[in-house]
Amino acid sequence: MDPIFSPPLHRQRHQFVIDFVKRNKPKKVVDLGCSECSLLQKLKFHREIELLVGVDIDGANIKKKMHGLAPMSTDYLQPSYDQLRIELYQGSVTQEDARLRGFDLVTSIELIEHLTLADVERFSEVVFGYMTPVAVIVSTPNSEFNPLFPRPAGFRHSDHKFEWTRAEFKSWALKVCLEYGYEVEFTGVGQAPRGQQERVGFCSQIGVFRWLGGRQHCNMLFGDDAEDVFSYTLLYSINYPSLHDNNILQRVLVSEVLYWAEKLKRNWIEEKTGERDDTSTLCPAEGEGEECLRTSERHMEMEDRQTAECGAETKNPGERQESELFWTNGKGQQESCKLRRCVSVPLAVLWSCCPKLSVLSGSLSNLRHVLMDNPEVKLSQDGSAVLLNDQERDLEEEEEDRDDLEDSGYAVCSHSAEPEEDWERNV
């Protein structure tokens, strides 16, 4: 049938669900009869959804494509605040499972026609009576459309147990609404040729059911002491990386701090040596670079005065020479080492230059607390600044020492992994 429609009919059905999700923003969604997870793979990009579940009686079908629901590398590199958990179950839609109760949306796309009429009754009891979601989308073939297909009379699929007319589908849907407290709207996808739409209707007829109790029904319905039933088998589950995870949030904060601290250090060094490009900026917003630099220097000068009072020699703002560096390690213990030079970048400057840090940490004190517990970041003794090695200056001095060694007549050797070439043999 798909070549008859543009876009293909299965895509139109999926798009109908996606459009519903965009409008109503459900947080918990389950797709019954998820098969190879093609609808779930589209819904996972709509991050208003926090829990996305698929159920199918054929576990082999699920296993074929379930790993396509795993997070992509960009989800780990740039985690968002949005939370998403995906679960896939093997089980029958005629069986109850407490883990599927109280969802915002249940979808049943081209499923019920694969059930016997007795199982359809059980399906109604489980979905509308037991699961009681806020909304249900049910699509099923419209048999009145079938004569338009260029094929012999019969069902559209060999596994279909029935195919309802519009009147039969409406009769079932209204009965469900009466018994379980829902209202329904009828629509569909796959339009008939011009002039025949009213006579035959949509190729796939759709019922959109809405629970009359609204979104706040879950606490009222599930507050009893009824025994929970777990009849489904969990095949796959994954939590997407989120900034709500403290470990991920800490990793992102540390990464941002190190990046901006290094950026500020480089700009400060370039400013002092006269190598700074006038077009370079320290901050994301245009025109804020100079202000950040001035703020940075003021904070660095304060840091240097504090250091000088403790007995360390200071030659330039933000730079120490041959001083002993103190910092707090991840266990809250103070450590020290001898460094040729280091640059002090105040946290207050980082806070003003990187808006993302203020958004992620909430306050300067929170940021300091996170960094004090992280071994990748070295803080000043009072925890007010990030300390960075002035590696470029050290490399310059090493290069000068290397030149002095060569001038003294000594050879400077460099070891290579490549074997030496035998020139005599090649002559």
CSV table of C-alpha atoms in Angstrom, one decimal:
chain,number,residue,atom,x,y,z
A,1,MET,CA,0.0,0.0,0.0
A,2,ASP,CA,2.8,2.4,0.8
A,3,PRO,CA,3.7,3.2,-2.9
A,4,ILE,CA,0.1,4.4,-3.3
A,5,PHE,CA,0.5,7.2,-0.8
A,6,SER,CA,3.0,10.0,-0.5
A,7,PRO,CA,4.4,10.1,2.2
A,8,PRO,CA,4.0,6.3,2.7
A,9,LEU,CA,1.1,5.4,4.9
A,10,HIS,CA,3.2,4.1,7.8
A,11,ARG,CA,5.1,7.4,7.9
A,12,GLN,CA,1.8,9.3,8.0
A,13,ARG,CA,0.6,7.2,11.0
A,14,HIS,CA,3.9,7.9,12.8
A,15,GLN,CA,3.7,11.6,12.0
A,16,PHE,CA,0.2,11.7,13.4
A,17,VAL,CA,1.6,10.5,16.7
A,18,ILE,CA,4.6,12.9,16.6
A,19,ASP,CA,2.3,15.8,15.9
A,20,PHE,CA,0.2,14.8,18.9
A,21,VAL,CA,3.3,14.6,21.1
A,22,LYS,CA,4.4,18.1,20.0
A,23,ARG,CA,1.0,19.6,20.9
A,24,ASN,CA,0.4,17.8,24.2
A,25,LYS,CA,3.9,17.2,25.5
A,26,PRO,CA,3.4,13.9,27.3
A,27,LYS,CA,6.1,12.8,29.7
A,28,LYS,CA,5.4,9.1,29.8
A,29,VAL,CA,4.6,7.3,26.5
A,30,VAL,CA,4.2,3.6,25.7
A,31,ASP,CA,3.9,2.1,22.2
A,32,LEU,CA,2.0,-1.2,22.2
A,33,GLY,CA,3.0,-3.6,19.4
A,34,CYS,CA,6.2,-1.7,18.9
A,35,SER,CA,7.7,-4.4,16.6
A,36,GLU,CA,11.1,-3.2,15.4
A,37,CYS,CA,10.9,0.1,17.4
A,38,SER,CA,10.6,2.4,14.3
A,39,LEU,CA,8.1,4.8,16.0
A,40,LEU,CA,10.2,4.8,19.2
A,41,GLN,CA,13.3,5.7,17.2
A,42,LYS,CA,11.5,8.9,16.1
A,43,LEU,CA,9.9,9.7,19.4
A,44,LYS,CA,13.2,9.6,21.3
A,45,PHE,CA,14.2,12.9,19.7
A,46,HIS,CA,11.2,14.7,21.4
A,47,ARG,CA,12.8,15.3,24.7
A,48,GLU,CA,9.7,16.4,26.5
A,49,ILE,CA,9.2,12.7,26.9
A,50,GLU,CA,11.0,11.4,30.1
A,51,LEU,CA,10.0,7.7,29.9
A,52,LEU,CA,9.6,6.0,26.5
A,53,VAL,CA,8.4,2.3,26.6
A,54,GLY,CA,7.8,-0.3,23.9
A,55,VAL,CA,5.9,-3.5,24.3
A,56,ASP,CA,5.7,-6.4,21.8
A,57,ILE,CA,4.8,-10.1,22.1
A,58,ASP,CA,7.6,-10.9,19.7
A,59,GLY,CA,10.9,-10.4,21.6
A,60,ALA,CA,13.0,-11.3,18.5
A,61,ASN,CA,11.6,-8.3,16.6
A,62,ILE,CA,12.5,-6.0,19.5
A,63,LYS,CA,16.0,-7.3,19.7
A,64,LYS,CA,16.6,-6.7,16.0
A,65,LYS,CA,16.6,-2.9,16.4
A,66,MET,CA,16.6,-2.1,20.1
A,67,HIS,CA,20.2,-0.9,20.1
A,68,GLY,CA,19.2,1.8,17.7
A,69,LEU,CA,17.6,3.5,20.7
A,70,ALA,CA,20.9,3.9,22.5
A,71,PRO,CA,22.2,7.5,23.0
A,72,MET,CA,24.4,8.9,20.3
A,73,SER,CA,27.9,10.3,21.0
A,74,THR,CA,26.5,13.9,20.9
A,75,ASP,CA,24.2,13.0,23.8
A,76,TYR,CA,27.3,12.3,25.9
A,77,LEU,CA,29.4,15.2,24.6
A,78,GLN,CA,26.6,17.7,25.1
A,79,PRO,CA,24.2,16.4,27.7
A,80,SER,CA,21.1,18.4,28.2
A,81,TYR,CA,18.8,19.0,31.2
A,82,ASP,CA,16.2,16.8,29.7
A,83,GLN,CA,15.8,13.3,31.2
A,84,LEU,CA,15.0,10.3,29.1
A,85,ARG,CA,14.7,6.6,30.0
A,86,ILE,CA,13.8,4.0,27.4
A,87,GLU,CA,12.5,0.5,28.3
A,88,LEU,CA,11.5,-2.4,26.0
A,89,TYR,CA,9.4,-5.3,27.2
A,90,GLN,CA,8.3,-8.6,25.7
A,91,GLY,CA,4.6,-9.2,26.6
A,92,SER,CA,1.0,-9.4,25.5
A,93,VAL,CA,-1.3,-6.4,25.4
A,94,THR,CA,-3.9,-8.7,26.9
A,95,GLN,CA,-1.9,-9.0,30.2
A,96,GLU,CA,-1.6,-6.5,33.0
A,97,ASP,CA,1.7,-5.1,34.1
A,98,ALA,CA,1.9,-2.5,36.9
A,99,ARG,CA,4.9,-0.8,35.3
A,100,LEU,CA,2.6,0.6,32.5
A,101,ARG,CA,0.0,2.2,34.7
A,102,GLY,CA,-0.6,5.9,34.7
A,103,PHE,CA,1.1,6.9,31.4
A,104,ASP,CA,0.3,10.2,29.6
A,105,LEU,CA,0.0,8.5,26.2
A,106,VAL,CA,-0.5,5.0,24.9
A,107,THR,CA,-0.3,4.3,21.2
A,108,SER,CA,-1.7,1.2,19.4
A,109,ILE,CA,-0.8,1.6,15.8
A,110,GLU,CA,-2.2,-1.1,13.5
A,111,LEU,CA,-2.4,-3.6,16.3
A,112,ILE,CA,-5.9,-4.6,17.4
A,113,GLU,CA,-6.7,-6.2,14.0
A,114,HIS,CA,-4.1,-8.8,14.8
A,115,LEU,CA,-6.1,-9.9,17.9
A,116,THR,CA,-9.1,-12.1,18.1
A,117,LEU,CA,-12.3,-10.4,19.0
A,118,ALA,CA,-12.1,-12.0,22.5
A,119,ASP,CA,-8.6,-10.6,22.9
A,120,VAL,CA,-9.9,-7.2,21.7
A,121,GLU,CA,-12.2,-7.2,24.7
A,122,ARG,CA,-9.3,-8.1,27.0
A,123,PHE,CA,-7.2,-5.4,25.3
A,124,SER,CA,-9.9,-2.8,26.2
A,125,GLU,CA,-9.9,-3.9,29.8
A,126,VAL,CA,-6.1,-3.8,30.1
A,127,VAL,CA,-5.5,-0.5,28.3
A,128,PHE,CA,-8.5,1.6,29.3
A,129,GLY,CA,-9.5,-0.1,32.6
A,130,TYR,CA,-6.1,-1.1,34.1
A,131,MET,CA,-3.5,1.2,32.6
A,132,THR,CA,-5.9,4.2,32.5
A,133,PRO,CA,-3.6,6.6,30.5
A,134,VAL,CA,-4.5,10.2,29.9
A,135,ALA,CA,-4.7,9.7,26.2
A,136,VAL,CA,-4.8,6.7,23.8
A,137,ILE,CA,-4.2,6.7,20.0
A,138,VAL,CA,-5.6,3.6,18.2
A,139,SER,CA,-5.2,3.2,14.5
A,140,THR,CA,-6.6,0.2,12.5
A,141,PRO,CA,-7.4,-0.5,8.8
A,142,ASN,CA,-10.7,0.8,7.4
A,143,SER,CA,-12.2,-2.0,5.3
A,144,GLU,CA,-14.3,0.4,3.3
A,145,PHE,CA,-11.2,1.7,1.7
A,146,ASN,CA,-10.1,-1.8,0.5
A,147,PRO,CA,-11.9,-1.9,-2.8
A,148,LEU,CA,-9.7,1.0,-4.0
A,149,PHE,CA,-6.6,-1.2,-3.9
A,150,PRO,CA,-5.6,-3.1,-7.1
A,151,ARG,CA,-5.7,-6.5,-5.5
A,152,PRO,CA,-8.2,-9.4,-4.9
A,153,ALA,CA,-10.7,-9.0,-2.1
A,154,GLY,CA,-9.5,-9.9,1.4
A,155,PHE,CA,-7.7,-8.6,4.3
A,156,ARG,CA,-4.6,-6.4,3.9
A,157,HIS,CA,-2.4,-8.8,5.8
A,158,SER,CA,-2.5,-12.5,6.3
A,159,ASP,CA,-2.3,-12.2,10.1
A,160,HIS,CA,-5.3,-9.9,10.3
A,161,LYS,CA,-8.2,-11.4,12.2
A,162,PHE,CA,-10.7,-8.7,11.1
A,163,GLU,CA,-10.8,-5.3,9.5
A,164,TRP,CA,-13.5,-3.0,10.7
A,165,THR,CA,-15.7,-0.6,8.8
A,166,ARG,CA,-15.9,3.0,10.1
A,167,ALA,CA,-19.2,2.1,11.8
A,168,GLU,CA,-17.8,-1.0,13.5
A,169,PHE,CA,-14.8,0.9,14.8
A,170,LYS,CA,-17.0,3.7,16.1
A,171,SER,CA,-19.2,1.2,17.9
A,172,TRP,CA,-16.3,-0.4,19.6
A,173,ALA,CA,-14.7,3.0,20.6
A,174,LEU,CA,-18.0,4.5,22.0
A,175,LYS,CA,-18.5,1.3,24.1
A,176,VAL,CA,-15.0,1.8,25.5
A,177,CYS,CA,-15.7,5.4,26.3
A,178,LEU,CA,-18.9,4.5,28.1
A,179,GLU,CA,-17.3,1.7,30.2
A,180,TYR,CA,-14.1,3.4,31.2
A,181,GLY,CA,-14.7,7.1,31.3
A,182,TYR,CA,-13.2,8.4,28.0
A,183,GLU,CA,-14.2,10.5,25.1
A,184,VAL,CA,-13.1,9.9,21.5
A,185,GLU,CA,-12.4,11.9,18.4
A,186,PHE,CA,-12.3,10.1,15.0
A,187,THR,CA,-9.9,10.9,12.2
A,188,GLY,CA,-7.4,9.1,10.1
A,189,VAL,CA,-4.5,9.2,7.6
A,190,GLY,CA,-4.3,8.1,3.9
A,191,GLN,CA,-6.9,10.1,2.0
A,192,ALA,CA,-9.0,8.6,-0.8
A,193,PRO,CA,-8.9,10.0,-4.3
A,194,ARG,CA,-10.7,13.3,-5.0
A,195,GLY,CA,-14.4,12.9,-4.7
A,196,GLN,CA,-14.3,9.6,-2.8
A,197,GLN,CA,-13.2,10.7,0.6
A,198,GLU,CA,-16.6,11.0,2.1
A,199,ARG,CA,-17.8,7.7,0.7
A,200,VAL,CA,-14.9,5.5,1.8
A,201,GLY,CA,-13.1,7.5,4.5
A,202,PHE,CA,-9.4,7.3,5.4
A,203,CYS,CA,-7.3,4.3,4.6
A,204,SER,CA,-6.2,4.0,8.3
A,205,GLN,CA,-8.9,5.1,10.7
A,206,ILE,CA,-7.8,6.6,14.0
A,207,GLY,CA,-9.5,7.1,17.3
A,208,VAL,CA,-8.0,9.6,19.8
A,209,PHE,CA,-9.2,8.8,23.3
A,210,ARG,CA,-8.9,11.2,26.2
A,211,TRP,CA,-9.6,10.2,29.8
A,212,LEU,CA,-12.2,12.5,31.4
A,213,GLY,CA,-10.4,12.6,34.7
A,214,GLY,CA,-7.5,14.6,33.3
A,215,ARG,CA,-3.8,14.5,34.1
A,216,GLN,CA,-4.2,14.4,37.9
A,217,HIS,CA,-5.9,11.0,37.9
A,218,CYS,CA,-2.8,8.8,38.7
A,219,ASN,CA,-2.6,9.5,42.5
A,220,MET,CA,-6.3,8.9,43.0
A,221,LEU,CA,-6.3,5.6,41.0
A,222,PHE,CA,-3.1,4.0,42.2
A,223,GLY,CA,-3.2,4.9,45.8
A,224,ASP,CA,-4.8,1.6,46.8
A,225,ASP,CA,-3.0,-1.4,48.3
A,226,ALA,CA,-3.7,-3.7,45.3
A,227,GLU,CA,-1.0,-6.2,44.6
A,228,ASP,CA,1.2,-5.1,41.7
A,229,VAL,CA,1.4,-7.5,38.7
A,230,PHE,CA,4.6,-7.8,36.6
A,231,SER,CA,3.9,-10.1,33.7
A,232,TYR,CA,6.3,-8.5,31.1
A,233,THR,CA,9.9,-9.4,30.5
A,234,LEU,CA,12.3,-6.4,30.4
A,235,LEU,CA,14.6,-6.8,27.3
A,236,TYR,CA,16.3,-3.4,27.2
A,237,SER,CA,16.7,-0.3,29.3
A,238,ILE,CA,18.8,2.8,29.0
A,239,ASN,CA,19.1,6.2,30.7
A,240,TYR,CA,20.2,9.0,28.5
A,241,PRO,CA,22.9,11.3,29.9
A,242,SER,CA,21.4,14.3,31.7
A,243,LEU,CA,22.7,17.2,33.7
A,244,HIS,CA,20.3,16.1,36.4
A,245,ASP,CA,23.0,13.4,37.0
A,246,ASN,CA,25.5,14.9,39.5
A,247,ASN,CA,28.4,13.0,38.0
A,248,ILE,CA,27.6,14.3,34.5
A,249,LEU,CA,27.0,17.8,35.8
A,250,GLN,CA,30.3,17.8,37.5
A,251,ARG,CA,32.2,16.6,34.4
A,252,VAL,CA,30.6,19.3,32.3
A,253,LEU,CA,31.4,22.0,34.9
A,254,VAL,CA,35.0,21.0,35.2
A,255,SER,CA,35.4,20.9,31.4
A,256,GLU,CA,33.9,24.4,31.1
A,257,VAL,CA,36.1,25.7,33.9
A,258,LEU,CA,39.3,24.3,32.4
A,259,TYR,CA,38.5,25.6,29.0
A,260,TRP,CA,37.7,29.1,30.0
A,261,ALA,CA,40.5,29.3,32.5
A,262,GLU,CA,43.0,28.3,29.8
A,263,LYS,CA,41.4,30.9,27.5
A,264,LEU,CA,41.7,33.7,30.0
A,265,LYS,CA,45.3,32.6,30.8
A,266,ARG,CA,46.3,32.8,27.1
A,267,ASN,CA,44.7,36.2,26.6
A,268,TRP,CA,46.4,37.6,29.7
A,269,ILE,CA,49.8,36.3,28.6
A,270,GLU,CA,49.3,37.7,25.1
A,271,GLU,CA,48.3,41.1,26.6
A,272,LYS,CA,51.4,41.2,28.8
A,273,THR,CA,53.8,40.2,25.9
A,274,GLY,CA,52.1,42.4,23.4
A,275,GLU,CA,51.2,39.5,21.2
A,276,ARG,CA,47.4,39.7,21.8
A,277,ASP,CA,45.3,40.1,18.7
A,278,ASP,CA,42.9,43.0,19.0
A,279,THR,CA,40.1,40.9,17.5
A,280,SER,CA,40.4,38.2,20.2
A,281,THR,CA,37.9,38.2,23.0
A,282,LEU,CA,37.7,36.4,26.3
A,283,CYS,CA,33.9,36.2,26.6
A,284,PRO,CA,31.2,34.8,24.4
A,285,ALA,CA,29.4,38.1,24.0
A,286,GLU,CA,30.9,40.8,21.8
A,287,GLY,CA,32.6,43.6,23.6
A,288,GLU,CA,32.9,41.9,26.9
A,289,GLY,CA,36.5,40.7,26.3
A,290,GLU,CA,38.3,43.8,27.6
A,291,GLU,CA,36.0,44.0,30.6
A,292,CYS,CA,36.8,40.4,31.5
A,293,LEU,CA,40.5,41.1,31.1
A,294,ARG,CA,40.4,44.1,33.4
A,295,THR,CA,38.3,42.2,35.9
A,296,SER,CA,40.7,39.3,35.6
A,297,GLU,CA,43.7,41.5,36.2
A,298,ARG,CA,42.1,43.1,39.3
A,299,HIS,CA,41.4,39.7,40.8
A,300,MET,CA,44.8,38.4,39.9
A,301,GLU,CA,46.5,41.4,41.5
A,302,MET,CA,44.5,40.8,44.7
A,303,GLU,CA,45.5,37.1,44.6
A,304,ASP,CA,49.2,38.1,44.1
A,305,ARG,CA,49.0,40.6,47.1
A,306,GLN,CA,47.7,37.8,49.3
A,307,THR,CA,50.4,35.5,48.0
A,308,ALA,CA,53.1,38.1,48.6
A,309,GLU,CA,52.0,38.6,52.1
A,310,CYS,CA,52.6,34.9,52.7
A,311,GLY,CA,56.2,35.3,51.5
A,312,ALA,CA,56.0,34.3,47.8
A,313,GLU,CA,57.8,36.5,45.3
A,314,THR,CA,55.5,38.1,42.6
A,315,LYS,CA,56.9,39.7,39.4
A,316,ASN,CA,53.7,40.2,37.3
A,317,PRO,CA,49.9,40.1,38.1
A,318,GLY,CA,48.7,36.6,37.9
A,319,GLU,CA,52.1,35.0,37.5
A,320,ARG,CA,54.4,33.4,40.1
A,321,GLN,CA,58.1,32.5,39.6
A,322,GLU,CA,59.8,29.6,41.5
A,323,SER,CA,57.0,29.7,44.1
A,324,GLU,CA,55.5,26.9,46.1
A,325,LEU,CA,52.0,26.1,45.0
A,326,PHE,CA,49.3,25.0,47.4
A,327,TRP,CA,46.0,23.5,46.5
A,328,THR,CA,43.3,21.3,47.9
A,329,ASN,CA,43.0,17.8,46.5
A,330,GLY,CA,39.8,15.8,46.1
A,331,LYS,CA,40.0,14.5,49.6
A,332,GLY,CA,40.0,17.9,51.2
A,333,GLN,CA,43.7,17.7,52.0
A,334,GLN,CA,46.2,20.3,51.2
A,335,GLU,CA,49.1,19.5,48.8
A,336,SER,CA,52.0,21.5,47.4
A,337,CYS,CA,54.7,21.4,44.8
A,338,LYS,CA,57.4,23.5,43.3
A,339,LEU,CA,56.5,25.2,40.0
A,340,ARG,CA,58.4,27.5,37.8
A,341,ARG,CA,55.4,29.6,37.0
A,342,CYS,CA,51.6,29.4,37.4
A,343,VAL,CA,48.8,31.7,36.5
A,344,SER,CA,45.9,32.4,38.9
A,345,VAL,CA,42.4,32.7,37.3
A,346,PRO,CA,39.8,33.9,39.8
A,347,LEU,CA,36.5,32.0,39.9
A,348,ALA,CA,34.6,35.3,39.9
A,349,VAL,CA,36.2,36.1,36.5
A,350,LEU,CA,35.3,32.7,35.1
A,351,TRP,CA,31.8,33.2,36.4
A,352,SER,CA,31.4,36.5,34.6
A,353,CYS,CA,33.0,35.3,31.4
A,354,CYS,CA,31.1,32.0,31.0
A,355,PRO,CA,27.3,32.3,31.5
A,356,LYS,CA,27.0,28.6,31.2
A,357,LEU,CA,28.9,28.1,34.5
A,358,SER,CA,26.4,30.3,36.3
A,359,VAL,CA,23.5,28.4,34.8
A,360,LEU,CA,24.9,25.0,35.6
A,361,SER,CA,26.2,25.6,39.1
A,362,GLY,CA,23.6,28.0,40.4
A,363,SER,CA,26.0,30.0,42.5
A,364,LEU,CA,29.7,30.8,42.8
A,365,SER,CA,29.9,28.9,46.1
A,366,ASN,CA,28.4,25.8,44.5
A,367,LEU,CA,30.9,26.0,41.7
A,368,ARG,CA,33.8,26.3,44.2
A,369,HIS,CA,32.4,23.3,46.2
A,370,VAL,CA,32.3,21.1,43.0
A,371,LEU,CA,35.8,22.1,42.0
A,372,MET,CA,37.3,21.5,45.4
A,373,ASP,CA,36.2,17.8,45.2
A,374,ASN,CA,37.6,17.3,41.7
A,375,PRO,CA,41.3,16.2,41.3
A,376,GLU,CA,41.5,17.6,37.8
A,377,VAL,CA,41.3,21.2,39.0
A,378,LYS,CA,43.9,22.9,41.3
A,379,LEU,CA,42.5,25.8,43.3
A,380,SER,CA,44.4,28.4,45.3
A,381,GLN,CA,44.7,27.9,49.0
A,382,ASP,CA,41.6,29.9,49.8
A,383,GLY,CA,39.6,28.3,46.9
A,384,SER,CA,39.0,31.6,45.1
A,385,ALA,CA,41.0,30.9,41.9
A,386,VAL,CA,42.0,28.2,39.5
A,387,LEU,CA,45.8,27.7,39.2
A,388,LEU,CA,47.3,26.8,35.8
A,389,ASN,CA,50.8,26.0,34.9
A,390,ASP,CA,52.4,28.6,32.5
A,391,GLN,CA,53.6,25.8,30.3
A,392,GLU,CA,54.4,28.0,27.4
A,393,ARG,CA,56.9,30.0,29.4
A,394,ASP,CA,58.4,26.7,30.7
A,395,LEU,CA,58.8,25.4,27.1
A,396,GLU,CA,60.5,28.6,26.1
A,397,GLU,CA,63.0,28.2,28.9
A,398,GLU,CA,63.5,24.6,28.0
A,399,GLU,CA,64.2,25.7,24.4
A,400,GLU,CA,66.7,28.3,25.7
A,401,ASP,CA,68.5,25.6,27.8
A,402,ARG,CA,68.6,23.4,24.7
A,403,ASP,CA,70.2,26.2,22.7
A,404,ASP,CA,72.7,26.8,25.4
A,405,LEU,CA,73.6,23.1,25.5
A,406,GLU,CA,74.2,23.0,21.7
A,407,ASP,CA,76.3,26.2,21.9
A,408,SER,CA,78.5,24.5,24.6
A,409,GLY,CA,79.5,21.8,22.1
A,410,TYR,CA,77.4,19.0,23.5
A,411,ALA,CA,75.2,17.1,21.1
A,412,VAL,CA,71.5,17.0,21.8
A,413,CYS,CA,70.0,13.6,21.0
A,414,SER,CA,66.5,12.8,20.2
A,415,HIS,CA,65.3,9.2,20.2
A,416,SER,CA,63.0,8.0,17.5
A,417,ALA,CA,60.9,4.9,17.1
A,418,GLU,CA,61.9,4.8,13.4
A,419,PRO,CA,64.9,2.6,12.6
A,420,GLU,CA,68.0,4.3,11.2
A,421,GLU,CA,68.5,4.0,7.5
A,422,ASP,CA,71.6,2.3,6.2
A,423,TRP,CA,72.9,4.9,3.7
A,424,GLU,CA,76.0,2.8,2.7
A,425,ARG,CA,73.8,-0.1,1.7
A,426,ASN,CA,71.7,2.2,-0.5
A,427,VAL,CA,74.6,3.6,-2.4
